[in-house]
XYZ file of C-alpha atoms in Angstrom:
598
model
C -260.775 -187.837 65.707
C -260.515 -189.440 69.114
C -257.163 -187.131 69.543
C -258.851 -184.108 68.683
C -262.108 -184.984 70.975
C -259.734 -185.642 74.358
C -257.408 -182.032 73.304
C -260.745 -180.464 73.379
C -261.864 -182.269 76.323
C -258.787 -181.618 78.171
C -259.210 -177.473 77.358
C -262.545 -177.296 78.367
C -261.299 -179.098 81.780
C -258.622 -176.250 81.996
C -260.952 -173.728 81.216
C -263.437 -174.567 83.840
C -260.563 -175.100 86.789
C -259.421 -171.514 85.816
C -263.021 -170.418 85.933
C -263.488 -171.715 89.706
C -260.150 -170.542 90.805
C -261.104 -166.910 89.806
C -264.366 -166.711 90.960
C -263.487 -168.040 94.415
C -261.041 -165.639 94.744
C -263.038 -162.598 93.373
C -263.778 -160.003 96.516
C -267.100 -159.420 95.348
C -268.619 -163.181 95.189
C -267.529 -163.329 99.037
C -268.758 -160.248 100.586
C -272.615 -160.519 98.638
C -274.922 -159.685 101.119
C -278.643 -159.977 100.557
C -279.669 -156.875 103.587
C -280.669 -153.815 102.888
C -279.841 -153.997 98.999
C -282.030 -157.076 98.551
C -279.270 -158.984 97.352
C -276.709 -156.307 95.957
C -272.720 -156.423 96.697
C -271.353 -154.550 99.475
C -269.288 -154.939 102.535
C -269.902 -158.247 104.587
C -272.517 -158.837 107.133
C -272.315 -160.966 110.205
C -276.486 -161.791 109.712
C -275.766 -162.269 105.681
C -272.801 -164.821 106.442
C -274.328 -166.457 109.314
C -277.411 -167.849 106.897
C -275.557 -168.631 104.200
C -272.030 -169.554 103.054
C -269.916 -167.503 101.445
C -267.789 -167.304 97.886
C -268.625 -169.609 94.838
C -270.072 -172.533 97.441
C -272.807 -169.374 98.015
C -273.883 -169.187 94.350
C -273.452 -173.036 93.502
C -275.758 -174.328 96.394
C -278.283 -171.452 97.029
C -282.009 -172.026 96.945
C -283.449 -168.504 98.076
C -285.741 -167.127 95.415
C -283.564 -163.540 95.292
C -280.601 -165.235 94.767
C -281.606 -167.569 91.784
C -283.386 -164.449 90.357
C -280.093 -162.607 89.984
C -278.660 -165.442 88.590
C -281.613 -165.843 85.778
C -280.824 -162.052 85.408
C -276.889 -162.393 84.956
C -277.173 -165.754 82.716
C -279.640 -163.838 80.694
C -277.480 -160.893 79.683
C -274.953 -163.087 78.815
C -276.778 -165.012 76.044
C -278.466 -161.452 74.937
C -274.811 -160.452 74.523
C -274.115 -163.619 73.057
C -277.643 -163.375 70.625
C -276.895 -159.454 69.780
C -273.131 -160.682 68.438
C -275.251 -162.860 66.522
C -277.148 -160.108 65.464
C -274.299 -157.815 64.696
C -272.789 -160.192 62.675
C -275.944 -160.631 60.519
C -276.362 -157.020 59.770
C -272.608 -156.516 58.666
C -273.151 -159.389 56.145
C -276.152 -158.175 54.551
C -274.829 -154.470 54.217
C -273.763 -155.259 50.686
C -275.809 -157.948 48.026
C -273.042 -160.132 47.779
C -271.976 -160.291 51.652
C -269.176 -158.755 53.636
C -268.004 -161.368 56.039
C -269.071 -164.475 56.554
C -270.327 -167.600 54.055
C -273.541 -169.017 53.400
C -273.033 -172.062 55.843
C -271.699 -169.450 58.343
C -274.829 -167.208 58.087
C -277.079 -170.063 58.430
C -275.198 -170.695 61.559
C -275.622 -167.236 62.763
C -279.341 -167.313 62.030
C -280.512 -170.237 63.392
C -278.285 -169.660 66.698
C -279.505 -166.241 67.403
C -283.042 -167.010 67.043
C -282.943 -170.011 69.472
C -280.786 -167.555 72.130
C -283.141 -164.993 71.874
C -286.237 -167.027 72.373
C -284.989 -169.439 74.366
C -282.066 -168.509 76.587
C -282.593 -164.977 77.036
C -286.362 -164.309 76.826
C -287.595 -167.046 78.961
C -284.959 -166.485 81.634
C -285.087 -162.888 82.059
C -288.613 -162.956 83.084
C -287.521 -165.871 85.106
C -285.448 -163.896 86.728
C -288.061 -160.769 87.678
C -290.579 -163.729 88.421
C -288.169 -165.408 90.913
C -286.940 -162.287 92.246
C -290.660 -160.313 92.936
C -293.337 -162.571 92.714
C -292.723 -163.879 96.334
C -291.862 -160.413 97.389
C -295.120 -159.096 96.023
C -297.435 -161.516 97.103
C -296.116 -161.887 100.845
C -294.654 -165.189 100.619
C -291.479 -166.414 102.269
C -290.038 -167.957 99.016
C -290.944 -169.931 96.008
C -293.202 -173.056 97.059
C -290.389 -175.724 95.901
C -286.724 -173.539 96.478
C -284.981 -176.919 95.390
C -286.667 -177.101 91.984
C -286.404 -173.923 91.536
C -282.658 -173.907 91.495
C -282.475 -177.369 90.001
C -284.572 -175.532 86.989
C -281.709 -172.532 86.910
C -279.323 -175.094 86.620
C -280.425 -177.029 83.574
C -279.647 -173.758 81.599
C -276.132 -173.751 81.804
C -275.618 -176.916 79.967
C -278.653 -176.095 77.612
C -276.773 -173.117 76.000
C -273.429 -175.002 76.029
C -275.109 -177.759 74.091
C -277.133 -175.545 71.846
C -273.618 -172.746 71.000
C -271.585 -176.326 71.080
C -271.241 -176.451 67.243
C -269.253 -173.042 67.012
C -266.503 -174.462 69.828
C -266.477 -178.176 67.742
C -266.497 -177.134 64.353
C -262.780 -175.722 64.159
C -261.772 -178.781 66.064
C -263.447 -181.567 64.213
C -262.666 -180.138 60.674
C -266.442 -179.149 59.948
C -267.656 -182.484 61.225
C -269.589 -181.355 63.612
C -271.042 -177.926 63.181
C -273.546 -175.086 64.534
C -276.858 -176.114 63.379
C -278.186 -174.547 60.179
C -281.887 -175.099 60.552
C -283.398 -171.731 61.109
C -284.939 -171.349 64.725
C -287.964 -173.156 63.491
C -286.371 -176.449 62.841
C -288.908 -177.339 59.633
C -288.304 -180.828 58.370
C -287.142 -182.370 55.708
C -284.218 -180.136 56.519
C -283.695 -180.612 60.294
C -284.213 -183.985 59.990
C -281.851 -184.900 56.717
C -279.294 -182.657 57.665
C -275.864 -184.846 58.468
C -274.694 -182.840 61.422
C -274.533 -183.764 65.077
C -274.678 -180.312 65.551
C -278.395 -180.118 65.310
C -278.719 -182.963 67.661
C -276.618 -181.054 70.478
C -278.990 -178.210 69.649
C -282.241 -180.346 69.996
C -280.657 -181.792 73.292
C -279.992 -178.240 74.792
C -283.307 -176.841 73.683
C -285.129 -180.023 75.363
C -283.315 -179.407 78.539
C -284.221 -175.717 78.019
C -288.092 -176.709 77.810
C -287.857 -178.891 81.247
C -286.283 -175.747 83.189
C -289.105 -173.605 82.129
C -291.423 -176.283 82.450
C -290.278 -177.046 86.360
C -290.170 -173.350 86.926
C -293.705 -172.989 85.704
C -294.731 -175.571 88.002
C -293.506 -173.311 90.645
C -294.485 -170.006 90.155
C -298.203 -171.916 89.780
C -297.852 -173.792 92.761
C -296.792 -170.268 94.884
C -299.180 -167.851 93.816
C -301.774 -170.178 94.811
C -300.533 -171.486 97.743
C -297.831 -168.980 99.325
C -300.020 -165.491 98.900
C -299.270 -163.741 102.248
C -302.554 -162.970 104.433
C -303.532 -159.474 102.823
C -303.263 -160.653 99.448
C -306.083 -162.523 97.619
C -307.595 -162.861 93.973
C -308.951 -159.434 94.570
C -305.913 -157.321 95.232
C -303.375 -159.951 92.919
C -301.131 -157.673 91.467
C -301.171 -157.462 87.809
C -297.731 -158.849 87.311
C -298.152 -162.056 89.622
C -301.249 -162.519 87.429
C -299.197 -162.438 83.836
C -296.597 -164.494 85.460
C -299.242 -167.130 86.701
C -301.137 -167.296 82.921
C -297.775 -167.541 81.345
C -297.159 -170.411 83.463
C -300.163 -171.743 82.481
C -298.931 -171.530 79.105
C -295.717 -173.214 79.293
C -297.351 -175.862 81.461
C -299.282 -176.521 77.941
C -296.903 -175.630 75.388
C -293.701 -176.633 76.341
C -294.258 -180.322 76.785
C -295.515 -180.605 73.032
C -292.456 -178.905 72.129
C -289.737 -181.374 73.953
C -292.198 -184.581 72.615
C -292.183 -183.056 69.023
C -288.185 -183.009 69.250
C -287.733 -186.660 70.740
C -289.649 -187.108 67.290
C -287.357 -185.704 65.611
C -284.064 -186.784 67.201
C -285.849 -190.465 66.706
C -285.984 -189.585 63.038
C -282.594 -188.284 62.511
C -281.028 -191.427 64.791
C -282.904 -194.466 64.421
C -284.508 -193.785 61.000
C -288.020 -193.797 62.515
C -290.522 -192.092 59.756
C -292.369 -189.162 62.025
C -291.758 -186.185 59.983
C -291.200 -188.059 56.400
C -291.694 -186.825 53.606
C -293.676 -189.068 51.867
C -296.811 -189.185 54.080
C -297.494 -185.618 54.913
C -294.891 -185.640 58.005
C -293.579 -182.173 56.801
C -296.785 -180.512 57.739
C -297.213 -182.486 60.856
C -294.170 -181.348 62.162
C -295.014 -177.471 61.580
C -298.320 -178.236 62.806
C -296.626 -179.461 66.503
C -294.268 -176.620 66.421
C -296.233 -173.499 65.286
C -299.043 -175.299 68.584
C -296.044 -174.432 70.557
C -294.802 -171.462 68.852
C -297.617 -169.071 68.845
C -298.525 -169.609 72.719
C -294.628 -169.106 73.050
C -295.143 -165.274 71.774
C -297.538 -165.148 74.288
C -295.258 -166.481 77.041
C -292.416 -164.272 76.184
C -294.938 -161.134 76.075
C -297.420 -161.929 78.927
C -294.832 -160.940 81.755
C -293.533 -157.630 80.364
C -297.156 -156.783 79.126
C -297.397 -157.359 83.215
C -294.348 -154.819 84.109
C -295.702 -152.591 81.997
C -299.273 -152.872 83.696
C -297.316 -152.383 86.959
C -294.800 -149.688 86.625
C -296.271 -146.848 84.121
C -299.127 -146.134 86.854
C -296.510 -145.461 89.293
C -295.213 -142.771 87.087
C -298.711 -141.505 86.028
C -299.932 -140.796 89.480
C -302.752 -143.092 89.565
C -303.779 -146.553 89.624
C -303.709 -149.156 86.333
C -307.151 -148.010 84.562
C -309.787 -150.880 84.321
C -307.518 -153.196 86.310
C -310.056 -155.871 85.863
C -310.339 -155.751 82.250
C -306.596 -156.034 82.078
C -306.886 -159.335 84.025
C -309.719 -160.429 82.070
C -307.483 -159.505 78.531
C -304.444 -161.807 80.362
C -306.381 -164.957 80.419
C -308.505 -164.189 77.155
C -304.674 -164.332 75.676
C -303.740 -167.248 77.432
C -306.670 -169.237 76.170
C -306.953 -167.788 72.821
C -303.138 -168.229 72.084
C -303.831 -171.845 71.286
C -306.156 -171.531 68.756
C -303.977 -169.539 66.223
C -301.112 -171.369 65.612
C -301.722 -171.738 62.146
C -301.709 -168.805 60.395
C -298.090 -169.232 60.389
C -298.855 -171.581 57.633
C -301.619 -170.066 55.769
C -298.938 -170.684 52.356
C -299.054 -174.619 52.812
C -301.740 -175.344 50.967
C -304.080 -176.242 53.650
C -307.590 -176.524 53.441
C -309.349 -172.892 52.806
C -312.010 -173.657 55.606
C -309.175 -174.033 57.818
C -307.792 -171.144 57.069
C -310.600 -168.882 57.450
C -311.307 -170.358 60.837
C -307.517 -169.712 62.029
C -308.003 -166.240 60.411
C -310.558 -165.250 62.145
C -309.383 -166.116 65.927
C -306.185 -164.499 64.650
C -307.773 -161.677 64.532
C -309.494 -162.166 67.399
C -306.477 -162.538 69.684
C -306.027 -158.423 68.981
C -308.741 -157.562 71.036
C -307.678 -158.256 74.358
C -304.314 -157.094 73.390
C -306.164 -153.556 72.272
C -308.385 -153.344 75.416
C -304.494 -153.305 77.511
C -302.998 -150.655 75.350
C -306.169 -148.445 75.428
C -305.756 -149.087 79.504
C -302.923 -147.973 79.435
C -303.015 -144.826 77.714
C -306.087 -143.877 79.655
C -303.876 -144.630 82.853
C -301.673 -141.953 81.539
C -304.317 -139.532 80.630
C -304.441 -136.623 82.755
C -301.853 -138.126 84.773
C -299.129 -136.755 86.873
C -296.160 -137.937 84.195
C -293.136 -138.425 85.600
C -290.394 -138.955 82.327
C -287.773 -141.748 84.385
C -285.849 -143.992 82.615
C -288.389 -146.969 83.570
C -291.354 -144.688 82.469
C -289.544 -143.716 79.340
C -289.259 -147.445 78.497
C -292.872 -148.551 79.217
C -293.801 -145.758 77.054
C -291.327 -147.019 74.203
C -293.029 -150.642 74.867
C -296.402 -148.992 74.068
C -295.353 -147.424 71.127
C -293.620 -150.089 70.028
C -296.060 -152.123 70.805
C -298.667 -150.901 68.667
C -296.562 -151.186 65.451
C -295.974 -154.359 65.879
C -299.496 -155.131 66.615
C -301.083 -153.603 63.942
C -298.545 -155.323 61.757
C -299.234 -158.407 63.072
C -303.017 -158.092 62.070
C -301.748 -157.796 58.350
C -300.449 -160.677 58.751
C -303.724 -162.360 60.011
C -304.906 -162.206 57.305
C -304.735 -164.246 54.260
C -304.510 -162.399 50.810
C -301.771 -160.259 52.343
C -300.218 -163.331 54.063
C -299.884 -165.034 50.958
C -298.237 -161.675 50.012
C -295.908 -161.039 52.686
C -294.924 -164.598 54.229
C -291.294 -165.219 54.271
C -290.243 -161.693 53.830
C -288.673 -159.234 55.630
C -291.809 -158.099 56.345
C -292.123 -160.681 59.006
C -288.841 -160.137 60.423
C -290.112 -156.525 60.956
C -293.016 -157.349 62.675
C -292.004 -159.986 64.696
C -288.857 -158.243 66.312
C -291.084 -154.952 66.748
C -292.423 -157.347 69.695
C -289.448 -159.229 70.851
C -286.987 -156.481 70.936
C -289.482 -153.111 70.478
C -291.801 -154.422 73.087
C -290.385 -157.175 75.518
C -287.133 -156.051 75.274
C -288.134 -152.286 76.500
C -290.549 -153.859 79.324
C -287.316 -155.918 80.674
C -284.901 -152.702 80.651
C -288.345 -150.584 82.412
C -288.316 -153.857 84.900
C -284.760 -153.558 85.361
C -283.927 -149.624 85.916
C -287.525 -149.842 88.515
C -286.420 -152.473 90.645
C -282.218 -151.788 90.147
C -282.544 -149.723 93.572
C -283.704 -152.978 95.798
C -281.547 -155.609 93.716
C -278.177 -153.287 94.417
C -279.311 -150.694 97.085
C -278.031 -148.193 94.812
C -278.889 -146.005 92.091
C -278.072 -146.598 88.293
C -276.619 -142.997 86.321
C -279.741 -141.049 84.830
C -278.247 -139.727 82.121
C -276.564 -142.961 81.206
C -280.582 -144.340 81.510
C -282.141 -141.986 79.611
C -279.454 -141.781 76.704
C -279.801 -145.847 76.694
C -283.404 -145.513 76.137
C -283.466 -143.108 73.032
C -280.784 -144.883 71.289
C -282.428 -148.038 71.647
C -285.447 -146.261 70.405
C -283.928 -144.920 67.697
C -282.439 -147.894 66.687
C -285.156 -150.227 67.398
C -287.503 -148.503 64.522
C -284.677 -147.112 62.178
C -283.352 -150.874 62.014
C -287.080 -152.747 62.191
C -289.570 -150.504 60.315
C -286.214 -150.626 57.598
C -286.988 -154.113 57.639
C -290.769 -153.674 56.909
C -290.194 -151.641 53.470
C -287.905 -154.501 52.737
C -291.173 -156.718 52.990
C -293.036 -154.812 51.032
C -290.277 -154.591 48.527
C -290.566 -158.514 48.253
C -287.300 -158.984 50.340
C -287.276 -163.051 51.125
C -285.727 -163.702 54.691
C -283.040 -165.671 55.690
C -280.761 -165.246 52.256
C -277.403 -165.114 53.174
C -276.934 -162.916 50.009
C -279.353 -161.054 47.996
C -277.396 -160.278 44.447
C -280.192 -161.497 42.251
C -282.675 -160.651 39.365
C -284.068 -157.234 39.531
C -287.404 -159.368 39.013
C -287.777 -160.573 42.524
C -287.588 -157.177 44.181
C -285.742 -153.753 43.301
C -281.806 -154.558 44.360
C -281.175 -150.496 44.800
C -284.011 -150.194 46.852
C -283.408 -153.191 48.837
C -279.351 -152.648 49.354
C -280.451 -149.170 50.902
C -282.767 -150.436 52.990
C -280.500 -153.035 54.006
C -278.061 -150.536 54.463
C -280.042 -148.467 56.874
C -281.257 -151.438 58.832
C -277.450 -152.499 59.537
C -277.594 -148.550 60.745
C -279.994 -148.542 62.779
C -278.335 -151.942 64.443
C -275.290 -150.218 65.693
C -276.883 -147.503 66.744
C -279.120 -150.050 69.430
C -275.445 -151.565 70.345
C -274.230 -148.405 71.088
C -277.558 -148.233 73.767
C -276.913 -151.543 74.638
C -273.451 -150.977 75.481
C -274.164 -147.667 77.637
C -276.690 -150.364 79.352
C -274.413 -152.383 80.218
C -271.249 -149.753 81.637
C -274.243 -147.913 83.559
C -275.295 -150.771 85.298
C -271.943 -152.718 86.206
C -270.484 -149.187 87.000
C -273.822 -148.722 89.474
C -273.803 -151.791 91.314
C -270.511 -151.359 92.012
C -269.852 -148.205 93.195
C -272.811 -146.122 92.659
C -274.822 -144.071 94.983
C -276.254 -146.029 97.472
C -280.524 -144.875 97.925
C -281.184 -143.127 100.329
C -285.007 -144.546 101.739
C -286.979 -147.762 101.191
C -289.097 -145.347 98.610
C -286.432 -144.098 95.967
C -289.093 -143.881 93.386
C -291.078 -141.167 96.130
C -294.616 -143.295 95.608
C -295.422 -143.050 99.333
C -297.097 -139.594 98.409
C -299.845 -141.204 95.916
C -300.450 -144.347 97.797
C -298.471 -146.281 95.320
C -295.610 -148.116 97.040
C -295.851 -151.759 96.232
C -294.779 -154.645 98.719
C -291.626 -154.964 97.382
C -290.630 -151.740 98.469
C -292.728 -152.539 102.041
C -290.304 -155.525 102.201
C -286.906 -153.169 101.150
C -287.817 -150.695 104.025
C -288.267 -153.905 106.610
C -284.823 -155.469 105.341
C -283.236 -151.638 106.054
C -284.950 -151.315 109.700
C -283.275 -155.132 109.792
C -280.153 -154.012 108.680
C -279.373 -150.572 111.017
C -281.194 -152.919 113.761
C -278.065 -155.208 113.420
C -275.413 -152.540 113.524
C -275.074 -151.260 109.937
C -274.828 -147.227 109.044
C -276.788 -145.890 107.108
C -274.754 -145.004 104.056
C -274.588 -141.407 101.622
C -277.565 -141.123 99.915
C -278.834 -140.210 96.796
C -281.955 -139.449 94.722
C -283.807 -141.910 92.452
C -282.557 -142.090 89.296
C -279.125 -140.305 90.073
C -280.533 -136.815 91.749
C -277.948 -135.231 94.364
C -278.521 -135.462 98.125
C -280.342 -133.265 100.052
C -282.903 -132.209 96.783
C -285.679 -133.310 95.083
C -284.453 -134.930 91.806
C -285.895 -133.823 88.419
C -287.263 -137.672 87.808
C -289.352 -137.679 91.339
């Protein structure tokens, strides 16, 4: 055992030297340059180099607010790459009732990791990253109120997602000893806590440091919208993104610390046989009752800041300001404060008490209101409007669209007959990643195609854009709404295999569905994969803009600050000495015309 733990040990020592010596020697990492491209890679600047040092030391030791954003952005790709093999892998095993690939302990692996990479390392961070990146930009300040904490809360993550994948690197090297963690995303005890595997201690470890980062980095964004706003920017004119960003702070501020207390719990119960979440005195249902008072205001958190890009990119495409701006607001903190009060219809099946119930019901049901009055907003913002179909419009349409299934699914579940009906299906499933991947997910790649011009100073392929948008679309509600006629075929979740008696559900019915799901998941990799070529091809050597206004909003009054910042950092730039480079239309038009996105 001890030989096997200081091999290991000794690899991972090799593997990180190897690591360092390649990225200090990687062109790129030395000439980054955060001028005109607002932090893109291009030739080497005497201002850029005179700030800051250069190569890995840059990366390792930076505390500017652009910088830390990109590397929220970068670190989470990775763990969506990491979460989508997950994914993958899931789908292929359920394409036939017995399995294809992988066995039961394997799955469980598989399951349980990609819902804690997905939520945890890749949803929280990536809004991270547009927070970090924009918010200062957009409300005039100089940087994020604490730059120190704000890396120091980047750089918790790292170790949280080695920690939390550890089991898949240990298990082949400690004979099964010590394994991925096979307790679903949710953790519910008596399993998390009677299961003999360290694994699921590594993975409470790295989830707890997880819950500090976002923790210190909602501290942050709190503590700079309200103190850092620039001189023109007050309550009044907040923009609607600073504003989801500052309630979902709010949020984790209250959420998250439940969450890391409910896991020392846990870890005390697994290590020193303390009795929190026994079985005998009800501890079961206490510990779904601390996690579900976290988990629902965690939806919120994870949808609050792309509801936000949504809010702040389709009216740039529709010609006309965000209708009912105020109401939006208004619906933002109605969600914030009403996310705490239904955290437990996720357990309408326990047997709790039937007063209870109804009273969770109804706020449930509630919570859709303010959620309606922003989707109604913003299809009256596009009413009439002067539509412009670019690849970030395209996705905040697909986010309302999306959107709206998975709402209206969700108030199914609200309620409690068909609760009792649907809970633990696939039904669920359907719903739930209608949000996270239909919704959020489109609202980060609209966030991510808008801003890709001031991040790189160049301009992403459109064709590449648009063909990653309808293939995600396609294969976000071929695979999902699949999923939802599994739920109402009486589908259970999380079975590894689903051979059994026709009088559970219909096994025909359900293989095909299955079947088609696993479709519709290859064709979203396919998008995903076009996503990622397009945008590693672009920042590297595509087309570099040719204005501080690629999007052409100047006309309808509707540049934002960022881009008032971009056009000051490319006066800065040519001020210093630099050329201004070929140009090119937003989203990929030639020089010298109007592109067929403007």
């Amino acid at each position: 055992m001890a030989g096997e733990q200081l091999v290991l040990t000794g690899l991972m020592a090799v593997l990180l030297v190897v690591i360092v010596g390649a990225l200090a020697r990687a062109e790129d990492w030395r000439s980054y340059t955060p001028l005109a491209s607002g932090g893109g890679y291009g030739e080497a600047t005497g201002h850029g180099h005179a700030e800051k040092p250069g190569g890995l030391v840059r990366w390792l030791t930076t505390v500017d607010h652009k910088d830390i954003g990109i590397l929220y952005g970068v670190y989470a790709v990775v763990a969506f790459a990491v979460g989508g093999i997950m994914a993958m892998l899931i789908r292929v095993q359920l394409t036939l009732p017995g399995g294809v690939i992988v066995g039961n302990s394997y799955y469980n692996s598989l399951l349980t990791s990609h819902g804690i990479t997905m939520l945890f390392l890749f949803g929280t961070p990536i809004l991270a990253a547009f927070a970090n990146y924009f918010v200062p930009l957009l409300i005039g300040a100089d940087d994020m109120a604490f730059p120190r904490i704000n890396a120091i809360a980047f750089w918790l993550l790292p170790p949280a997602a080695l920690l939390i994948w550890a089991g898949f690197f240990t298990a082949p090297l400690t004979g099964n000893e010590i394994e991925p963690a096979q307790t679903a995303w949710t953790m519910y005890t008596p399993l998390s806590a009677e299961q003999a595997n360290p694994g699921v201690d590594l993975m409470l470890l790295g989830l707890h440091l997880s819950g500090v980062a976002a923790t210190m980095g909602a501290i942050n964004f709190i503590a700079t919208i309200f103190t850092e706003r620039g001189d023109g920017v007050n309550w009044a004119n907040l923009d609607i993104f600073s504003w989801t960003v500052l309630t979902q702070s709010g949020l984790i501020l209250f959420a998250f610390p439940l969450l890391g207390s409910a896991m020392i719990m846990l870890l005390l119960d697994r290590n020193l046989a303390t009795t929190f979440f026994a079985t005998g005195n009800g501890g079961t249902m206490l510990w779904q009752h601390l996690f579900w008072f976290f988990g629902h205001p965690e939806v919120y958190i994870l949808v609050l800041p792309p509801m936000g890009l949504v809010s702040y990119i389709l009216p740039k495409f529709s010609g006309r300001k965000l209708f009912g701006f105020k109401f939006v607001v208004y619906s933002t903190l109605a969600i914030g404060v009403l996310s705490f009060g239904v955290w437990a219809h996720h357990m309408f099946s326990t047997g709790m008490d039937p007063r209870l119930r109804a009273s969770f019901m109804a706020v449930s049901l509630a919570i859709a209101i303010p959620s309606a009055v922003k989707t109604f907003n913003w299809i009256t913002t596009m009413w009439n409007g002067q539509l412009r179909l670019t690849t970030p419009m395209l996705f905040c349409i697909g986010f309302v669209s999306n959107f709206i299934i998975g709402g209206v699914t969700g108030v199914f579940l609200a309620s409690i007959p068909v609760d009792l009906v649907l809970h633990d299906t696939y039904y669920v499933v359907g719903h739930f990643h209608y949000i996270v991947m239909g919704a959020i997910g489109f609202a980060v790649f609209a966030g991510i195609y808008y801003w890709f011009p001031i991040v790189s100073g160049r301009m992403y392929q459109k064709t590449l854009g648009k063909a990653h948008f309808w293939l995600s679309m396609i294969g976000t509600n071929v695979t999902f709404f699949a999923m939802l006629a599994l739920g109402y075929l009486g589908m259970p979740r999380r079975y590894a295999t689903y051979n059994f008696d026709g009088a559970i559900a219909p096994l025909a019915q359900v293989t095909t569905f299955h079947q088609l799901a696993t479709v519709g998941a290859f064709i979203l990799l396919v998008g995903q994969l076009i996503f990622v070529w397009n945008v590693v091809t672009s920042w590297l050597e595509g087309r570099r803009v040719e204005s501080h206004d690629p999007w052409n909003l100047e006309e309808n009054d509707m540049l934002g600050n960022e881009f008032s910042w971009f056009k000051e950092q490319r006066e800065t730039a040519l001020a210093d000495g630099g050329e201004e480079d070929e140009s090119v239309m937003a989203d990929g038009g030639q020089p010298g015309q109007q592109s067929d996105e403007r």
